[in-house]
Each structure stands twice: as structure tokens, then as C-alpha cells.
Amino acid sequence: MTAVVYSEYGGPEVLRLDEVDLPTPGDDDVLVRVMARSVNAGDWHLLRGTPFLVRLVYGGYRKPKFPILGVDIAGRVEAVGMNVVDFQSGDEVVADLSKNGFGGFAEYVSLPASAVVRKPATVSFEAAAAAPTAGVAALQALRDVGKLQSGETVLVNGASGGVGTFAVQIAKFLGAEVTAVCSTAKMETVRAIGADHVIDYTQEDVTERETEYDLILDAAGTHSMRSYARVLRPTGRYVFVGGPTRRFVTALLAGPMLSMTGGKRFRTFMLNPDRDDLAFVMELLESGDVEPVIDRQYHLGEVPAAIQDLEAGRVTGKLVVV
């Protein structure tokens, strides 16, 4: 089969299109023909091996342990292992591969049936592939970490990105009043997906506003937590979801200390790939409550360009590889 592979850390130039062996499913596995996959920040972190923690967590100190990147997939079951009873050939499915060796940037992937979720018939492969990482991250950050309640106000910083576009819509589904922060060029897109208020960060510093929010979901990391504290309500919650590595480290270390005094809470989000949460996100797509924002589509041989575009920030919503 054809796959995009790499054998050393580096930029998109180390990726190459190559022929590799078709994976053989084990007794508890399904073989999926991948129809679409999306690109995530994790792909270029794994590609470059930075921050160094990535190498420690995924076992590739000197060179990558997993030769094929790609976390989010949607496709069609081609074969099943002898113990698999919940799926059969022809079923349309979606999955997060982060706990199963990655491998989405290939024509086929084998993974445990326990990690697979059915794709609703009315949801396209492209839309489904956009959801496993960004959609589940937005859901968990808002519902589980941010403890968002209906009627509360939420500020989404980085609202035009992959997680941000899902967060705006899921927060609305959960009954929140949503203020979204993005650039001038992306304001109309963010309004179109349901934001009640949109702030152009090129014209206004959100941390200098007089408005206070119950929850801030930070998917951009453009300000310090102390700055965000100024626009949090006395019992407000701040959740760091994504941004520069230095902001992540600072949030991880300083958040607990800032949370020790007063009623404001500062948390750093860590994604927990969860089959039930992915199934719930698929239900939101099926009902139309959430519609993935797909900026562009690429072919498999264009994965290096897709990763380069994502790393450069030239994206609204998600990039999908078909």
C-alpha cells in the first residue's frame, strides 16, 4: 500500500511517499481502508520531535518509533479479526489512532475494534475525519475540565482553529453565550458557526476588556494566565488547550499555584482519547449541531504541504487529506 513515511526527525522535507506492507489485522482488530484523515498539531510535533517531551512519551529518542504519522481517520472496514463481532466488512467508521501507533497517512490501517466508532451515514468521510482530535478535545475541555454550564459565558481564544471552531459550536450546544477571538479575516467564519460575539485580536486586546467570563478556553496561548485572570469572574475557570510550548509549560507549572488563592481556577488540558466521547461528537455531527470547518483538502502525496501550512498558521478550522 502507499503511505507517507519518515525515518528521521525534521521538517516536511523528510517525509516521502513510499510503498509499504499492507497491515495484517490481529484477532481483535479491524483493517480499515482510509478514505479521509485530518492534520493536527501533533503531527508536526512528532515530525520534528519537538518539544523533546514528545520523544520521551512516544519512545523515539534518536529517530521516530512510528514511521507513519496521522491520528484522525475515517474509512471503510475491509476485514475483521476472528474475535470481532461488532463490525463487518463495509462498515463506515472513524477513529483516533494516538493510542495505536498512529499510521493515518496511509491507504490502510489496522487497529483494535475497541478503538473504532461507527460513522453516521449522513456524515461525510471528510467531516468525520476532522473530528476525533479537535472535536473530542473541545468537548472534554469545555465539559470536563471547564465544567461549563448552560447559561454561562465562555471566551474562546483561537476560535478559528481546529479546536476553536469545534469549541464555539459545542459551547453553544451546551447552552453557553460564546465570545470568540480571531483575526479580521476569519471573523465571518466564526460568526457563521454560531459565536454570539466576535473580537478581532488585531484591533482589541481581550484581556483589557471590562467584561468578565465564567470560562476561558485558550486554544492560542497569546497571553499569560495572569492577564486572562483580569477578565475571569471571581469563580471563573481558565483552561489552556493549545499554544506555544513555553505557554504550555508555564500553564502547567503556574496554574496550580494561581488556583490556590481566591476562587479562580487555572487548568491545563490534556486530551484523553475516548471512544464514547468520539461517538458523542459523531452524534453532534449527525444532528447538525456541529459542522466541522474544513479549510482545504489535500491528496496523500501532499501531506508535507498540509503539515507545512498548518505549522505556518495558514488554516481556518481543519485540513483534510483524502
mmCIF file of C-alpha atoms in Angstrom:
data_model
loop_
_atom_site.group_PDB
_atom_site.id
_atom_site.type_symbol
_atom_site.label_atom_id
_atom_site.label_comp_id
_atom_site.label_asym_id
_atom_site.label_seq_id
_atom_site.Cartn_x
_atom_site.Cartn_y
_atom_site.Cartn_z
ATOM 1 C CA MET A 1 0.000 0.000 0.000
ATOM 2 C CA THR A 2 1.013 3.642 -0.352
ATOM 3 C CA ALA A 3 1.918 5.628 2.748
ATOM 4 C CA VAL A 4 3.680 8.815 3.760
ATOM 5 C CA VAL A 5 6.684 7.715 5.830
ATOM 6 C CA TYR A 6 9.664 9.234 7.627
ATOM 7 C CA SER A 7 12.730 7.763 9.320
ATOM 8 C CA GLU A 8 14.342 10.835 10.863
ATOM 9 C CA TYR A 9 13.159 13.940 12.683
ATOM 10 C CA GLY A 10 12.945 17.125 10.673
ATOM 11 C CA GLY A 11 10.680 19.343 8.628
ATOM 12 C CA PRO A 12 8.180 18.314 5.939
ATOM 13 C CA GLU A 13 11.099 17.622 3.597
ATOM 14 C CA VAL A 14 11.908 14.358 5.434
ATOM 15 C CA LEU A 15 8.500 12.909 4.528
ATOM 16 C CA ARG A 16 8.284 10.699 1.472
ATOM 17 C CA LEU A 17 5.589 8.767 -0.359
ATOM 18 C CA ASP A 18 6.513 5.077 -0.385
ATOM 19 C CA GLU A 19 5.130 1.560 -0.769
ATOM 20 C CA VAL A 20 4.882 -0.398 2.485
ATOM 21 C CA ASP A 21 3.387 -3.720 3.519
ATOM 22 C CA LEU A 22 -0.351 -3.921 3.997
ATOM 23 C CA PRO A 23 -1.030 -4.365 7.747
ATOM 24 C CA THR A 24 -2.489 -7.692 8.852
ATOM 25 C CA PRO A 25 -5.271 -7.379 11.445
ATOM 26 C CA GLY A 26 -4.992 -9.434 14.616
ATOM 27 C CA ASP A 27 -7.835 -11.464 16.082
ATOM 28 C CA ASP A 28 -9.311 -8.413 17.837
ATOM 29 C CA ASP A 29 -8.558 -5.906 15.095
ATOM 30 C CA VAL A 30 -10.192 -4.356 12.071
ATOM 31 C CA LEU A 31 -8.469 -3.439 8.819
ATOM 32 C CA VAL A 32 -9.728 -0.069 7.615
ATOM 33 C CA ARG A 33 -9.333 1.432 4.172
ATOM 34 C CA VAL A 34 -8.733 5.082 4.989
ATOM 35 C CA MET A 35 -10.946 7.419 2.977
ATOM 36 C CA ALA A 36 -10.008 10.652 4.770
ATOM 37 C CA ARG A 37 -7.714 11.835 7.520
ATOM 38 C CA SER A 38 -7.077 15.221 9.122
ATOM 39 C CA VAL A 39 -3.873 17.000 10.064
ATOM 40 C CA ASN A 40 -3.161 18.022 13.655
ATOM 41 C CA ALA A 41 -0.513 19.999 15.507
ATOM 42 C CA GLY A 42 0.624 16.692 16.968
ATOM 43 C CA ASP A 43 1.705 15.593 13.502
ATOM 44 C CA TRP A 44 4.309 18.294 13.148
ATOM 45 C CA HIS A 45 5.428 17.925 16.763
ATOM 46 C CA LEU A 46 6.041 14.223 16.099
ATOM 47 C CA LEU A 47 7.637 15.013 12.754
ATOM 48 C CA ARG A 48 10.137 17.408 14.299
ATOM 49 C CA GLY A 49 10.482 15.579 17.596
ATOM 50 C CA THR A 50 9.817 18.797 19.491
ATOM 51 C CA PRO A 51 9.336 19.614 22.264
ATOM 52 C CA PHE A 52 11.717 16.922 23.477
ATOM 53 C CA LEU A 53 8.983 15.518 25.703
ATOM 54 C CA VAL A 54 7.397 14.139 22.519
ATOM 55 C CA ARG A 55 10.367 11.808 22.036
ATOM 56 C CA LEU A 56 10.217 10.624 25.630
ATOM 57 C CA VAL A 57 6.482 9.930 25.548
ATOM 58 C CA TYR A 58 6.442 8.177 22.189
ATOM 59 C CA GLY A 59 9.684 6.254 22.516
ATOM 60 C CA GLY A 60 11.742 7.707 19.694
ATOM 61 C CA TYR A 61 14.804 9.259 21.309
ATOM 62 C CA ARG A 62 17.102 9.327 18.264
ATOM 63 C CA LYS A 63 14.648 8.542 15.496
ATOM 64 C CA PRO A 64 10.874 8.130 15.200
ATOM 65 C CA LYS A 65 9.431 4.954 16.676
ATOM 66 C CA PHE A 66 6.370 5.119 14.432
ATOM 67 C CA PRO A 67 7.211 5.630 10.735
ATOM 68 C CA ILE A 68 3.756 6.798 9.619
ATOM 69 C CA LEU A 69 2.067 9.862 11.088
ATOM 70 C CA GLY A 70 -1.656 10.574 11.167
ATOM 71 C CA VAL A 71 -4.071 10.359 14.103
ATOM 72 C CA ASP A 72 -7.583 11.091 12.827
ATOM 73 C CA ILE A 73 -9.112 8.768 10.250
ATOM 74 C CA ALA A 74 -12.430 7.894 8.684
ATOM 75 C CA GLY A 75 -12.827 4.940 6.371
ATOM 76 C CA ARG A 76 -14.429 1.650 5.487
ATOM 77 C CA VAL A 77 -13.796 -1.714 7.169
ATOM 78 C CA GLU A 78 -12.094 -4.119 4.751
ATOM 79 C CA ALA A 79 -11.538 -7.109 7.050
ATOM 80 C CA VAL A 80 -12.040 -8.110 10.684
ATOM 81 C CA GLY A 81 -10.229 -10.433 13.084
ATOM 82 C CA MET A 82 -11.788 -13.700 14.180
ATOM 83 C CA ASN A 83 -12.898 -12.298 17.563
ATOM 84 C CA VAL A 84 -14.555 -9.168 16.186
ATOM 85 C CA VAL A 85 -18.360 -9.281 16.286
ATOM 86 C CA ASP A 86 -19.343 -5.591 16.349
ATOM 87 C CA PHE A 87 -18.049 -4.727 12.885
ATOM 88 C CA GLN A 88 -18.027 -6.304 9.469
ATOM 89 C CA SER A 89 -16.613 -5.584 6.046
ATOM 90 C CA GLY A 90 -18.191 -2.495 4.531
ATOM 91 C CA ASP A 91 -18.936 -0.677 7.792
ATOM 92 C CA GLU A 92 -18.045 3.010 7.746
ATOM 93 C CA VAL A 93 -16.015 4.024 10.785
ATOM 94 C CA VAL A 94 -13.979 6.766 12.426
ATOM 95 C CA ALA A 95 -11.094 6.502 14.888
ATOM 96 C CA ASP A 96 -8.335 8.214 16.840
ATOM 97 C CA LEU A 97 -5.056 6.332 16.329
ATOM 98 C CA SER A 98 -2.985 8.064 19.012
ATOM 99 C CA LYS A 99 -3.038 5.031 21.328
ATOM 100 C CA ASN A 100 -2.446 2.578 18.498
ATOM 101 C CA GLY A 101 0.765 3.602 16.780
ATOM 102 C CA PHE A 102 -0.624 6.336 14.529
ATOM 103 C CA GLY A 103 -0.489 5.474 10.804
ATOM 104 C CA GLY A 104 -3.331 7.536 9.350
ATOM 105 C CA PHE A 105 -1.322 8.874 6.409
ATOM 106 C CA ALA A 106 -1.601 5.553 4.600
ATOM 107 C CA GLU A 107 -4.143 3.780 2.431
ATOM 108 C CA TYR A 108 -4.927 1.208 5.130
ATOM 109 C CA VAL A 109 -4.572 0.915 8.880
ATOM 110 C CA SER A 110 -5.146 -1.931 11.327
ATOM 111 C CA LEU A 111 -6.330 -1.156 14.854
ATOM 112 C CA PRO A 112 -8.307 -2.743 17.699
ATOM 113 C CA ALA A 113 -12.042 -2.885 17.093
ATOM 114 C CA SER A 114 -12.439 -1.420 20.587
ATOM 115 C CA ALA A 115 -10.970 1.866 19.307
ATOM 116 C CA VAL A 116 -13.381 2.236 16.392
ATOM 117 C CA VAL A 117 -16.653 4.185 16.260
ATOM 118 C CA ARG A 118 -19.329 3.926 13.597
ATOM 119 C CA LYS A 119 -19.558 6.876 11.231
ATOM 120 C CA PRO A 120 -23.136 8.097 10.720
ATOM 121 C CA ALA A 121 -24.279 7.535 7.151
ATOM 122 C CA THR A 122 -25.193 11.203 6.717
ATOM 123 C CA VAL A 123 -21.741 12.425 7.783
ATOM 124 C CA SER A 124 -19.084 12.563 5.065
ATOM 125 C CA PHE A 125 -15.734 10.844 5.482
ATOM 126 C CA GLU A 126 -14.066 14.257 5.340
ATOM 127 C CA ALA A 127 -16.215 15.735 8.116
ATOM 128 C CA ALA A 128 -15.806 12.646 10.283
ATOM 129 C CA ALA A 129 -12.021 12.657 9.880
ATOM 130 C CA ALA A 130 -11.871 16.256 11.083
ATOM 131 C CA ALA A 131 -13.406 15.395 14.453
ATOM 132 C CA PRO A 132 -11.500 12.805 16.555
ATOM 133 C CA THR A 133 -8.788 15.062 17.966
ATOM 134 C CA ALA A 134 -10.220 18.576 17.679
ATOM 135 C CA GLY A 135 -13.837 17.680 18.401
ATOM 136 C CA VAL A 136 -13.126 15.467 21.382
ATOM 137 C CA ALA A 137 -10.593 17.973 22.744
ATOM 138 C CA ALA A 138 -13.150 20.787 22.581
ATOM 139 C CA LEU A 139 -15.800 18.630 24.254
ATOM 140 C CA GLN A 140 -13.567 17.457 27.098
ATOM 141 C CA ALA A 141 -12.024 20.887 27.686
ATOM 142 C CA LEU A 142 -15.418 22.582 27.940
ATOM 143 C CA ARG A 143 -17.470 19.911 29.687
ATOM 144 C CA ASP A 144 -14.996 18.005 31.856
ATOM 145 C CA VAL A 145 -12.193 20.433 32.659
ATOM 146 C CA GLY A 146 -14.012 23.740 32.265
ATOM 147 C CA LYS A 147 -17.223 22.446 33.888
ATOM 148 C CA LEU A 148 -19.252 24.628 31.515
ATOM 149 C CA GLN A 149 -22.907 25.020 32.478
ATOM 150 C CA SER A 150 -25.864 26.201 30.430
ATOM 151 C CA GLY A 151 -26.315 29.956 30.706
ATOM 152 C CA GLU A 152 -22.654 30.684 31.430
ATOM 153 C CA THR A 153 -20.395 32.920 29.370
ATOM 154 C CA VAL A 154 -17.354 31.462 27.645
ATOM 155 C CA LEU A 155 -14.487 33.148 25.838
ATOM 156 C CA VAL A 156 -12.811 31.046 23.140
ATOM 157 C CA ASN A 157 -9.367 32.356 22.220
ATOM 158 C CA GLY A 158 -8.115 30.885 18.946
ATOM 159 C CA ALA A 159 -11.693 30.402 17.803
ATOM 160 C CA SER A 160 -10.848 29.965 14.121
ATOM 161 C CA GLY A 161 -8.530 26.977 14.601
ATOM 162 C CA GLY A 162 -9.299 23.275 14.654
ATOM 163 C CA VAL A 163 -10.178 23.013 18.345
ATOM 164 C CA GLY A 164 -11.569 26.545 18.394
ATOM 165 C CA THR A 165 -14.159 26.023 15.660
ATOM 166 C CA PHE A 166 -15.409 22.902 17.422
ATOM 167 C CA ALA A 167 -15.355 24.682 20.800
ATOM 168 C CA VAL A 168 -17.547 27.547 19.602
ATOM 169 C CA GLN A 169 -20.187 25.128 18.348
ATOM 170 C CA ILE A 170 -20.057 22.697 21.269
ATOM 171 C CA ALA A 171 -20.240 25.556 23.771
ATOM 172 C CA LYS A 172 -23.378 26.795 22.006
ATOM 173 C CA PHE A 173 -24.808 23.265 22.110
ATOM 174 C CA LEU A 174 -24.141 23.200 25.863
ATOM 175 C CA GLY A 175 -26.128 26.410 26.255
ATOM 176 C CA ALA A 176 -23.363 28.974 26.720
ATOM 177 C CA GLU A 177 -23.071 32.538 25.484
ATOM 178 C CA VAL A 178 -19.933 32.471 23.343
ATOM 179 C CA THR A 179 -17.425 35.230 22.678
ATOM 180 C CA ALA A 180 -14.859 34.231 20.069
ATOM 181 C CA VAL A 181 -11.425 35.745 19.453
ATOM 182 C CA CYS A 182 -9.827 35.540 15.992
ATOM 183 C CA SER A 183 -8.228 37.653 13.263
ATOM 184 C CA THR A 184 -10.058 40.070 10.975
ATOM 185 C CA ALA A 185 -10.086 37.698 8.014
ATOM 186 C CA LYS A 186 -11.710 34.889 9.980
ATOM 187 C CA MET A 187 -14.450 36.808 11.794
ATOM 188 C CA GLU A 188 -17.229 35.941 9.353
ATOM 189 C CA THR A 189 -16.442 32.230 9.540
ATOM 190 C CA VAL A 190 -16.587 32.322 13.328
ATOM 191 C CA ARG A 191 -19.873 34.224 13.273
ATOM 192 C CA ALA A 192 -21.301 31.711 10.818
ATOM 193 C CA ILE A 193 -20.689 28.792 13.194
ATOM 194 C CA GLY A 194 -22.634 30.447 15.984
ATOM 195 C CA ALA A 195 -20.458 32.803 18.034
ATOM 196 C CA ASP A 196 -22.599 35.402 19.814
ATOM 197 C CA HIS A 197 -19.795 37.959 19.889
ATOM 198 C CA VAL A 198 -16.549 38.119 17.899
ATOM 199 C CA ILE A 199 -13.430 40.042 18.910
ATOM 200 C CA ASP A 200 -10.755 40.937 16.359
ATOM 201 C CA TYR A 201 -7.490 40.490 18.236
ATOM 202 C CA THR A 202 -5.703 42.798 15.780
ATOM 203 C CA GLN A 203 -7.930 45.636 16.968
ATOM 204 C CA GLU A 204 -8.610 44.833 20.617
ATOM 205 C CA ASP A 205 -6.792 43.142 23.491
ATOM 206 C CA VAL A 206 -9.389 40.892 25.082
ATOM 207 C CA THR A 207 -7.563 40.893 28.418
ATOM 208 C CA GLU A 208 -8.107 44.663 28.701
ATOM 209 C CA ARG A 209 -11.907 44.434 28.448
ATOM 210 C CA GLU A 210 -14.243 45.207 31.309
ATOM 211 C CA THR A 211 -16.360 42.136 30.533
ATOM 212 C CA GLU A 212 -15.760 39.068 32.719
ATOM 213 C CA TYR A 213 -16.324 35.441 31.719
ATOM 214 C CA ASP A 214 -17.244 32.254 33.545
ATOM 215 C CA LEU A 215 -14.872 30.212 31.404
ATOM 216 C CA ILE A 216 -11.943 30.993 29.138
ATOM 217 C CA LEU A 217 -10.868 28.273 26.736
ATOM 218 C CA ASP A 218 -7.454 29.253 25.417
ATOM 219 C CA ALA A 219 -6.550 27.493 22.186
ATOM 220 C CA ALA A 220 -3.937 30.063 21.160
ATOM 221 C CA GLY A 221 -1.806 30.906 24.198
ATOM 222 C CA THR A 222 -1.380 34.548 23.241
ATOM 223 C CA HIS A 223 -1.434 35.970 26.786
ATOM 224 C CA SER A 224 -0.263 34.985 30.240
ATOM 225 C CA MET A 225 -2.650 33.407 32.723
ATOM 226 C CA ARG A 226 -2.346 36.487 34.930
ATOM 227 C CA SER A 227 -3.596 38.597 32.024
ATOM 228 C CA TYR A 228 -6.577 36.314 31.486
ATOM 229 C CA ALA A 229 -7.314 36.428 35.213
ATOM 230 C CA ARG A 230 -8.355 40.061 34.796
ATOM 231 C CA VAL A 231 -11.352 39.032 32.676
ATOM 232 C CA LEU A 232 -12.371 35.976 34.691
ATOM 233 C CA ARG A 233 -15.300 36.178 37.073
ATOM 234 C CA PRO A 234 -14.441 35.614 40.764
ATOM 235 C CA THR A 235 -15.241 31.906 40.427
ATOM 236 C CA GLY A 236 -14.212 31.659 36.771
ATOM 237 C CA ARG A 237 -12.186 28.893 35.140
ATOM 238 C CA TYR A 238 -9.330 29.172 32.649
ATOM 239 C CA VAL A 239 -8.381 26.142 30.538
ATOM 240 C CA PHE A 240 -5.200 26.109 28.436
ATOM 241 C CA VAL A 241 -5.753 23.908 25.392
ATOM 242 C CA GLY A 242 -3.073 24.893 22.907
ATOM 243 C CA GLY A 243 -0.387 27.400 22.040
ATOM 244 C CA PRO A 244 3.389 27.887 22.150
ATOM 245 C CA THR A 245 5.361 25.325 24.154
ATOM 246 C CA ARG A 246 6.581 27.949 26.622
ATOM 247 C CA ARG A 247 2.967 28.904 27.374
ATOM 248 C CA PHE A 248 2.082 25.250 27.888
ATOM 249 C CA VAL A 249 4.926 24.724 30.353
ATOM 250 C CA THR A 250 4.082 27.932 32.201
ATOM 251 C CA ALA A 251 0.402 26.996 32.419
ATOM 252 C CA LEU A 252 1.277 23.511 33.637
ATOM 253 C CA LEU A 253 3.550 24.806 36.399
ATOM 254 C CA ALA A 254 1.904 28.072 37.395
ATOM 255 C CA GLY A 255 -1.751 27.074 37.058
ATOM 256 C CA PRO A 256 -1.945 25.115 40.326
ATOM 257 C CA MET A 257 -0.243 27.929 42.236
ATOM 258 C CA LEU A 258 -2.560 30.605 40.850
ATOM 259 C CA SER A 259 -5.519 28.402 41.746
ATOM 260 C CA MET A 260 -4.508 28.223 45.415
ATOM 261 C CA THR A 261 -5.734 31.721 46.237
ATOM 262 C CA GLY A 262 -9.199 33.090 45.545
ATOM 263 C CA GLY A 263 -11.951 31.360 43.624
ATOM 264 C CA LYS A 264 -10.459 31.410 40.134
ATOM 265 C CA ARG A 265 -9.142 28.150 38.720
ATOM 266 C CA PHE A 266 -6.421 27.641 36.089
ATOM 267 C CA ARG A 267 -6.103 24.283 34.369
ATOM 268 C CA THR A 268 -4.029 22.764 31.575
ATOM 269 C CA PHE A 269 -5.945 20.417 29.294
ATOM 270 C CA MET A 270 -4.627 17.002 28.269
ATOM 271 C CA LEU A 271 -6.595 15.084 25.657
ATOM 272 C CA ASN A 272 -7.876 11.673 26.692
ATOM 273 C CA PRO A 273 -8.867 9.780 23.527
ATOM 274 C CA ASP A 274 -12.214 8.272 24.440
ATOM 275 C CA ARG A 275 -14.454 6.132 22.285
ATOM 276 C CA ASP A 276 -17.674 7.272 23.980
ATOM 277 C CA ASP A 277 -16.763 10.930 23.569
ATOM 278 C CA LEU A 278 -15.942 10.384 19.901
ATOM 279 C CA ALA A 279 -19.289 8.650 19.425
ATOM 280 C CA PHE A 280 -20.999 11.636 21.066
ATOM 281 C CA VAL A 281 -19.200 14.055 18.745
ATOM 282 C CA MET A 282 -20.385 11.947 15.800
ATOM 283 C CA GLU A 283 -23.941 12.349 17.107
ATOM 284 C CA LEU A 284 -23.456 16.123 17.136
ATOM 285 C CA LEU A 285 -22.301 15.986 13.521
ATOM 286 C CA GLU A 286 -25.217 13.772 12.562
ATOM 287 C CA SER A 287 -27.754 16.106 14.200
ATOM 288 C CA GLY A 288 -26.218 19.182 12.597
ATOM 289 C CA ASP A 289 -25.452 20.821 15.946
ATOM 290 C CA VAL A 290 -21.786 20.798 14.958
ATOM 291 C CA GLU A 291 -20.387 21.152 11.449
ATOM 292 C CA PRO A 292 -16.621 20.824 11.021
ATOM 293 C CA VAL A 293 -14.964 23.759 9.312
ATOM 294 C CA ILE A 294 -12.730 22.310 6.604
ATOM 295 C CA ASP A 295 -10.368 24.840 5.086
ATOM 296 C CA ARG A 296 -8.731 22.747 2.366
ATOM 297 C CA GLN A 297 -8.340 19.191 1.138
ATOM 298 C CA TYR A 298 -5.101 17.536 0.033
ATOM 299 C CA HIS A 299 -4.148 14.260 -1.591
ATOM 300 C CA LEU A 300 -1.927 11.763 0.226
ATOM 301 C CA GLY A 301 1.164 12.894 -1.651
ATOM 302 C CA GLU A 302 0.542 16.444 -0.466
ATOM 303 C CA VAL A 303 0.819 15.666 3.258
ATOM 304 C CA PRO A 304 4.140 17.588 3.538
ATOM 305 C CA ALA A 305 2.433 20.711 2.180
ATOM 306 C CA ALA A 306 -0.534 20.227 4.516
ATOM 307 C CA ILE A 307 1.699 19.946 7.583
ATOM 308 C CA GLN A 308 3.689 22.978 6.442
ATOM 309 C CA ASP A 309 0.501 25.027 6.030
ATOM 310 C CA LEU A 310 -0.739 24.008 9.476
ATOM 311 C CA GLU A 311 2.568 24.783 11.160
ATOM 312 C CA ALA A 312 2.627 28.202 9.477
ATOM 313 C CA GLY A 313 -0.863 29.009 10.738
ATOM 314 C CA ARG A 314 -2.392 29.296 7.277
ATOM 315 C CA VAL A 315 -5.553 27.446 8.316
ATOM 316 C CA THR A 316 -9.138 28.127 9.317
ATOM 317 C CA GLY A 317 -10.602 25.075 11.022
ATOM 318 C CA LYS A 318 -9.204 21.782 9.773
ATOM 319 C CA LEU A 319 -7.093 20.423 6.908
ATOM 320 C CA VAL A 320 -8.197 17.085 5.473
ATOM 321 C CA VAL A 321 -6.231 14.585 3.375
ATOM 322 C CA VAL A 322 -8.233 12.382 1.009
#
